[in-house]
Tab-separated table of C-alpha atoms in Angstrom:
chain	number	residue	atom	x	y	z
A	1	UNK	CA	25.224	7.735	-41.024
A	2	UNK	CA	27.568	10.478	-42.043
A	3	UNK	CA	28.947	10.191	-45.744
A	4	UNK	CA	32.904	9.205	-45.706
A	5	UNK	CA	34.883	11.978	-46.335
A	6	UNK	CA	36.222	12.918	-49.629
A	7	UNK	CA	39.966	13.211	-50.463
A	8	UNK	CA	41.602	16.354	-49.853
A	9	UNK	CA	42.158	18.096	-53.601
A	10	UNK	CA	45.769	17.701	-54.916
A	11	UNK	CA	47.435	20.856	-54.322
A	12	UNK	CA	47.999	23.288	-57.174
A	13	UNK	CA	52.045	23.520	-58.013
A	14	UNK	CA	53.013	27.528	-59.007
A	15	UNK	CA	56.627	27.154	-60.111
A	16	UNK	CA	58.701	30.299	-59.028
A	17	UNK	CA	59.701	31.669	-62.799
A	18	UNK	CA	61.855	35.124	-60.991
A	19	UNK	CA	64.329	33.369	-59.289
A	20	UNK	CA	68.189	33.993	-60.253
A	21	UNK	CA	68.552	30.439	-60.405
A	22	UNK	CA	66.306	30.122	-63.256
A	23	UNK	CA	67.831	33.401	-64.963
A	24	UNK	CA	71.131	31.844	-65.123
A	25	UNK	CA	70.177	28.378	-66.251
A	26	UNK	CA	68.488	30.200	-69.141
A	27	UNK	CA	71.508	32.106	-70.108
A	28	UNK	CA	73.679	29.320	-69.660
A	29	UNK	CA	71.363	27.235	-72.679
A	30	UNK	CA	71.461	30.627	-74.730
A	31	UNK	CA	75.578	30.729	-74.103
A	32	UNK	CA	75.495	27.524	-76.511
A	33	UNK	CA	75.475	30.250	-79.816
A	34	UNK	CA	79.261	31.210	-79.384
A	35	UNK	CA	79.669	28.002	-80.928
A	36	UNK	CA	78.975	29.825	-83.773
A	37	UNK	CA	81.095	32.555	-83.743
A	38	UNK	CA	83.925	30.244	-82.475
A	39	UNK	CA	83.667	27.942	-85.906
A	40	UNK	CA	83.733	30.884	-88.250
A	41	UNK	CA	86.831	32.591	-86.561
A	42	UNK	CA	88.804	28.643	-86.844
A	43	UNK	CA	87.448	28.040	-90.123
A	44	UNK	CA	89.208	31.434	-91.403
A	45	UNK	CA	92.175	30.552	-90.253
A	46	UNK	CA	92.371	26.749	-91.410
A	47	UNK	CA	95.697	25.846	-92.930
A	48	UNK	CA	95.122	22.859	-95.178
A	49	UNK	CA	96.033	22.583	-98.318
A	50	UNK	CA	92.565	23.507	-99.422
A	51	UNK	CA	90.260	26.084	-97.904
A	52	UNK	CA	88.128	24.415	-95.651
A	53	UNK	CA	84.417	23.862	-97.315
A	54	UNK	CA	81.466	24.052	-94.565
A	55	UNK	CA	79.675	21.117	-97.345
A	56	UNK	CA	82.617	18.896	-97.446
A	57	UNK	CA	84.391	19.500	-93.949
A	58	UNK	CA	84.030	17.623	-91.012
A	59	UNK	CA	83.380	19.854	-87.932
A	60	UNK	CA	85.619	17.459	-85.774
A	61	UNK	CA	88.488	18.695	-88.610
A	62	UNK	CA	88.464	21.968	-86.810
A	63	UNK	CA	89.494	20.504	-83.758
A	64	UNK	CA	92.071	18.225	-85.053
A	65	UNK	CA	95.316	18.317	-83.023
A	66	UNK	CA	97.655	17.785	-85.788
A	67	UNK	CA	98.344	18.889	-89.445
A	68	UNK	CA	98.214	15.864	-91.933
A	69	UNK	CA	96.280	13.165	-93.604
A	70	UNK	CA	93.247	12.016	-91.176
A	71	UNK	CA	90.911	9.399	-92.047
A	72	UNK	CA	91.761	10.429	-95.966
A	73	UNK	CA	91.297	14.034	-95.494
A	74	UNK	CA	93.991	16.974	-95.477
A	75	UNK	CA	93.219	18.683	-92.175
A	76	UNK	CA	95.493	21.354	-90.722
A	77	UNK	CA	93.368	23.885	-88.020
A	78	UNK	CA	95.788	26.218	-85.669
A	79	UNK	CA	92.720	27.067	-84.042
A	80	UNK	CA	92.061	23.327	-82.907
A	81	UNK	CA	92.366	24.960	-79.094
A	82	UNK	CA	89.860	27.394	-80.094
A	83	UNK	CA	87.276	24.398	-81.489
A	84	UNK	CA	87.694	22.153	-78.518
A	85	UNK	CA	87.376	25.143	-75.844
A	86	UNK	CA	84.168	25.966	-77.617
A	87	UNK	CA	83.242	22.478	-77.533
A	88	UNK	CA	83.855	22.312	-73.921
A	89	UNK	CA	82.071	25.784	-72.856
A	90	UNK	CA	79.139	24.497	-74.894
A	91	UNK	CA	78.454	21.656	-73.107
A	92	UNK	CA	79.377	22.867	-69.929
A	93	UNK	CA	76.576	25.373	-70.549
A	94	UNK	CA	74.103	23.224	-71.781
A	95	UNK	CA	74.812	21.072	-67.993
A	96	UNK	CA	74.532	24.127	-65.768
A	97	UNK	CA	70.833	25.035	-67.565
A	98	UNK	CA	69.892	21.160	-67.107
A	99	UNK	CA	70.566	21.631	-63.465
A	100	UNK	CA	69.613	24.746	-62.723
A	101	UNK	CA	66.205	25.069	-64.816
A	102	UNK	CA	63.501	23.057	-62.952
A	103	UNK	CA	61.175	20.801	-63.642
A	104	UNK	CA	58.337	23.116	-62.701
A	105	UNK	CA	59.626	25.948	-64.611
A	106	UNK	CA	59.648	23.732	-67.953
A	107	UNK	CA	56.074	22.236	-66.906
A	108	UNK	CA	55.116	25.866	-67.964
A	109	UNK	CA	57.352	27.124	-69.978
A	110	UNK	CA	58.586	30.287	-67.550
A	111	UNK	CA	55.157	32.089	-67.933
A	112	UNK	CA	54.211	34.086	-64.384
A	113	UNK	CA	51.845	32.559	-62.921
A	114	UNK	CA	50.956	29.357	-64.300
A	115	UNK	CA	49.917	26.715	-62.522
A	116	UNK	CA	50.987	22.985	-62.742
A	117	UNK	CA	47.690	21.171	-63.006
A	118	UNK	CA	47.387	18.404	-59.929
A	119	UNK	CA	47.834	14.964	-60.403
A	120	UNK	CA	49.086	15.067	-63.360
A	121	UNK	CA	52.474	13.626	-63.492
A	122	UNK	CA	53.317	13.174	-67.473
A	123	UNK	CA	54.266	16.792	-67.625
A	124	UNK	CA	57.024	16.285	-64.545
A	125	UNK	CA	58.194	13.494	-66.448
A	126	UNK	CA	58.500	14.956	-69.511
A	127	UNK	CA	60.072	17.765	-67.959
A	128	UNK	CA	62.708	16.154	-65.609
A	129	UNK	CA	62.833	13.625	-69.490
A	130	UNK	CA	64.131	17.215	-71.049
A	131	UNK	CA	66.829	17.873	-68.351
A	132	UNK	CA	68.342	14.273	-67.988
A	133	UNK	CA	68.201	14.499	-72.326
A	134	UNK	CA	70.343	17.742	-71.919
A	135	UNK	CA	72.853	16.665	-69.497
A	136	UNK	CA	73.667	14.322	-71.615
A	137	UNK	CA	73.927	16.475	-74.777
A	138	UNK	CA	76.306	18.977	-72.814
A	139	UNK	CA	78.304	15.863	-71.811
A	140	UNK	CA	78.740	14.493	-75.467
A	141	UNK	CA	80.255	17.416	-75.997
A	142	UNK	CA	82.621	18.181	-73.600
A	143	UNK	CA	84.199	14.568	-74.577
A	144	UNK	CA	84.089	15.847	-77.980
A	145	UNK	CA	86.331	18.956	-77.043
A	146	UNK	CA	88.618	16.963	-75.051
A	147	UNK	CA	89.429	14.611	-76.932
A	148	UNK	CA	89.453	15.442	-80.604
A	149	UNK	CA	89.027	13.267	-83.718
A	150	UNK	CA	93.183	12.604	-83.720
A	151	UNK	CA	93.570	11.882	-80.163
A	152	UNK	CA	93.552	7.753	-81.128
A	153	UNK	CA	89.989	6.879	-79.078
A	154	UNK	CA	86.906	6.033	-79.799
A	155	UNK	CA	85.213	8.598	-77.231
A	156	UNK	CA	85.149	11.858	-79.819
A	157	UNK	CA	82.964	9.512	-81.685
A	158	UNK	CA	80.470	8.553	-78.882
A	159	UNK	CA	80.350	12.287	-77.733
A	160	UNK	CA	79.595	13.197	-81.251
A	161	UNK	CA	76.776	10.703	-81.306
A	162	UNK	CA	75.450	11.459	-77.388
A	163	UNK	CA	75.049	15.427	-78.409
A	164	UNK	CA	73.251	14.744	-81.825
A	165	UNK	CA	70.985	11.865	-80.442
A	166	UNK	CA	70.450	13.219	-76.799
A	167	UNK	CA	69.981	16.812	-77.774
A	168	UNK	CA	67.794	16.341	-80.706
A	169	UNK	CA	65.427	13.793	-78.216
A	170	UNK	CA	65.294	16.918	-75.626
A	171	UNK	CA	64.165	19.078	-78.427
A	172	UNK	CA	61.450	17.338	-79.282
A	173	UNK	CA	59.999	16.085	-75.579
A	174	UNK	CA	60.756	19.636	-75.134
A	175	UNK	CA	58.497	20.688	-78.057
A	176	UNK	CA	55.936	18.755	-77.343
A	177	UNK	CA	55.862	19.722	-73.682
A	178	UNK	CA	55.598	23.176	-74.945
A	179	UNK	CA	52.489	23.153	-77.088
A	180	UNK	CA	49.862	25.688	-76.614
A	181	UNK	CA	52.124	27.669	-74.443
A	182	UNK	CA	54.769	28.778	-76.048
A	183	UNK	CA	54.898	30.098	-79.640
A	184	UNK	CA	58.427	28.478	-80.772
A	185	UNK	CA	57.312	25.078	-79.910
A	186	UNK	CA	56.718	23.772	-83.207
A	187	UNK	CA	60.674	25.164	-84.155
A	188	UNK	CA	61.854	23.039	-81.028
A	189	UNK	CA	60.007	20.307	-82.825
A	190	UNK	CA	61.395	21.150	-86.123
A	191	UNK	CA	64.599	21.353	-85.135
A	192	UNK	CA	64.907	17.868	-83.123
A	193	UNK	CA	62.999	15.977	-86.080
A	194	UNK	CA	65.880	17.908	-88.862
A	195	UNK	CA	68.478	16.315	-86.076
A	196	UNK	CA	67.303	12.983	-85.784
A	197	UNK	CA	66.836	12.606	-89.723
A	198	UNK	CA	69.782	13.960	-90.723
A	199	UNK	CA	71.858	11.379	-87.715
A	200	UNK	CA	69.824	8.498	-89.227
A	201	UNK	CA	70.531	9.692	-92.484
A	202	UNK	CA	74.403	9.657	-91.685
A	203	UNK	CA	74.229	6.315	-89.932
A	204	UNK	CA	72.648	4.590	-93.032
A	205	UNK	CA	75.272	5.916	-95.414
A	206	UNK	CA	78.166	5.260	-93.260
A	207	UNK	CA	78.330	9.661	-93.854
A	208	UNK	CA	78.987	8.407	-97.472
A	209	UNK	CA	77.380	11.223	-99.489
A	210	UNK	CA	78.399	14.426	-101.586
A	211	UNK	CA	78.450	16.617	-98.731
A	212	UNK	CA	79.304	15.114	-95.799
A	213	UNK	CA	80.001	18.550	-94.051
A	214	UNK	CA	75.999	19.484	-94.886
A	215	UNK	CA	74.884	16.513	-93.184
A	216	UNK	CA	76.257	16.251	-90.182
A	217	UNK	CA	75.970	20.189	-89.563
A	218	UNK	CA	72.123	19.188	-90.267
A	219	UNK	CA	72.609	16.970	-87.275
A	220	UNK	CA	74.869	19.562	-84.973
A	221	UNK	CA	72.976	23.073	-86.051
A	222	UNK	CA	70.004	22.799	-85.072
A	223	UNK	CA	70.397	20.963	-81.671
A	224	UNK	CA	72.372	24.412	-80.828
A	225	UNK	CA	70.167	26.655	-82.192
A	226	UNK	CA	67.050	24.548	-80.895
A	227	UNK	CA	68.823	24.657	-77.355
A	228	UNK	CA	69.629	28.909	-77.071
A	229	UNK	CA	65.541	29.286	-78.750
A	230	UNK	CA	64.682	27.976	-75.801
A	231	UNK	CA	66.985	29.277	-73.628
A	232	UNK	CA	65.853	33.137	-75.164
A	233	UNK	CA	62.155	32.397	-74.400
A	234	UNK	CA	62.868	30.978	-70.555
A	235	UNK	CA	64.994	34.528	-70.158
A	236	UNK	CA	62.996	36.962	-71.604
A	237	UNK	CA	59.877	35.547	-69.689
A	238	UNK	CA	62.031	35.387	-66.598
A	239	UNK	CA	63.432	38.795	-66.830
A	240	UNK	CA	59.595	40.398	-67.760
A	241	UNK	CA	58.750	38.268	-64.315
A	242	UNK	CA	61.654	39.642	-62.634
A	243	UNK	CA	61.241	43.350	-63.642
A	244	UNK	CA	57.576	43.523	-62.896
A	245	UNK	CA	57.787	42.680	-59.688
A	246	UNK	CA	60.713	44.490	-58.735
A	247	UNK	CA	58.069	47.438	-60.296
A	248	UNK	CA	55.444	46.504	-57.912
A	249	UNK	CA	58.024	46.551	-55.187
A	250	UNK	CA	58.552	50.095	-55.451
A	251	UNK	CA	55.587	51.589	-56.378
A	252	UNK	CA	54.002	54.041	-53.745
């Protein structure tokens, strides 16, 4: 009697890590830092009675439509446009990388070659986890520039919350997912955890505390500079992918 035959072996997954769509869903993650250089230039020219104080100041206070008394505070920001379009662009970046990064590609953090191991399906959902996590983080905030603090609805507010929670939760599956392959894994890790205290920090004290501005920049920072870390390793592993094998092309 013949023995029954064995299952075929699961085939082994190589995600493609050169591809252009890849390239620009990692630069569209890193384009999340001209948030950055967007605050300073609004916060220089803030018009409030006061100078604005990065400890004290609401970001949302940037983007304020109007000059006047808001929720207590003097707020008065010519840049608002500036703020919002910032806002906007950073979200809109952070969407585009969800979509256009695979699954695959995350499974192994961009490096050449790897393989994704068979039948082993936590990684995919861990992976597809981090790209539903930061479609919803670039959505938050695209709400948040459209419709600032002063526009009279609630929505600012839930975008605010969606991009703290969301993107702080895709830094750390993200993290996680990374370990033992890429270096800046435990700073993913430490940046979603500094998130997620800081937002339950700020939901316990009703944002009641000396510094206000501190805390919820503790929840806001490092979500954006957790999100272009790990949009700079996907790209410069992509581009080292990309420009060795346009070498092998045309070598004799």
């Amino acid at each position: 009697m013949s023995p029954a035959p064995s299952a075929a072996p699961a085939a082994t997954f190589i995600p493609d890590t050169a591809s252009t769509r890849q390239y620009i869903g990692a630069w569209s993650v890193l384009s999340v830092l001209q948030y950055f250089a967007a605050e300073a230039a609004v916060v220089m020219a803030w018009a409030g009675p006061r100078p604005y104080d990065l400890r004290t100041g609401y970001i949302s206070d940037l983007g304020a439509l109007n000059c006047g008394i808001y929720d207590g505070r003097q707020v008065c920001s010519p840049l608002n446009w500036l703020m919002n379009a910032s806002f906007v662009v950073q979200g809109l970046g952070m969407l585009l990388g969800a979509v256009l990064l695979t699954s695959g590609l995350l499974c192994v953090a961009a490096r050449p070659g790897a393989r994704v191991e068979p039948g082993r399906r936590r990684p995919w959902f861990a992976a597809a986890a981090v790209r539903v996590l930061t479609a919803a983080a670039g959505a938050g905030t695209v709400v948040v520039g459209l419709v600032p603090e002063d526009a009279g609805s609630g929505w600012h507010f839930v975008g605010a919350v969606t991009y703290f929670l969301t993107g702080a939760a895709a830094l750390l599956v993200l993290g996680f997912l990374w370990l033992r392959k890429a270096s800046m894994a435990w700073f993913l890790l430490a940046c979603g955890a500094v998130s997620l205290a800081a937002l339950a920090t700020g939901g316990l004290t009703g944002m009641d505390v000396p510094e206000p501005g501190t805390l919820e920049r503790l929840m806001g920072y490092p979500v954006t500079v957790g999100m272009a870390t790990a949009g700079i390793v996907i790209a410069r592993r992509v581009h080292r992918h990309r420009k060795s094998l346009r070498a092998s092309s045309i070598a004799p």
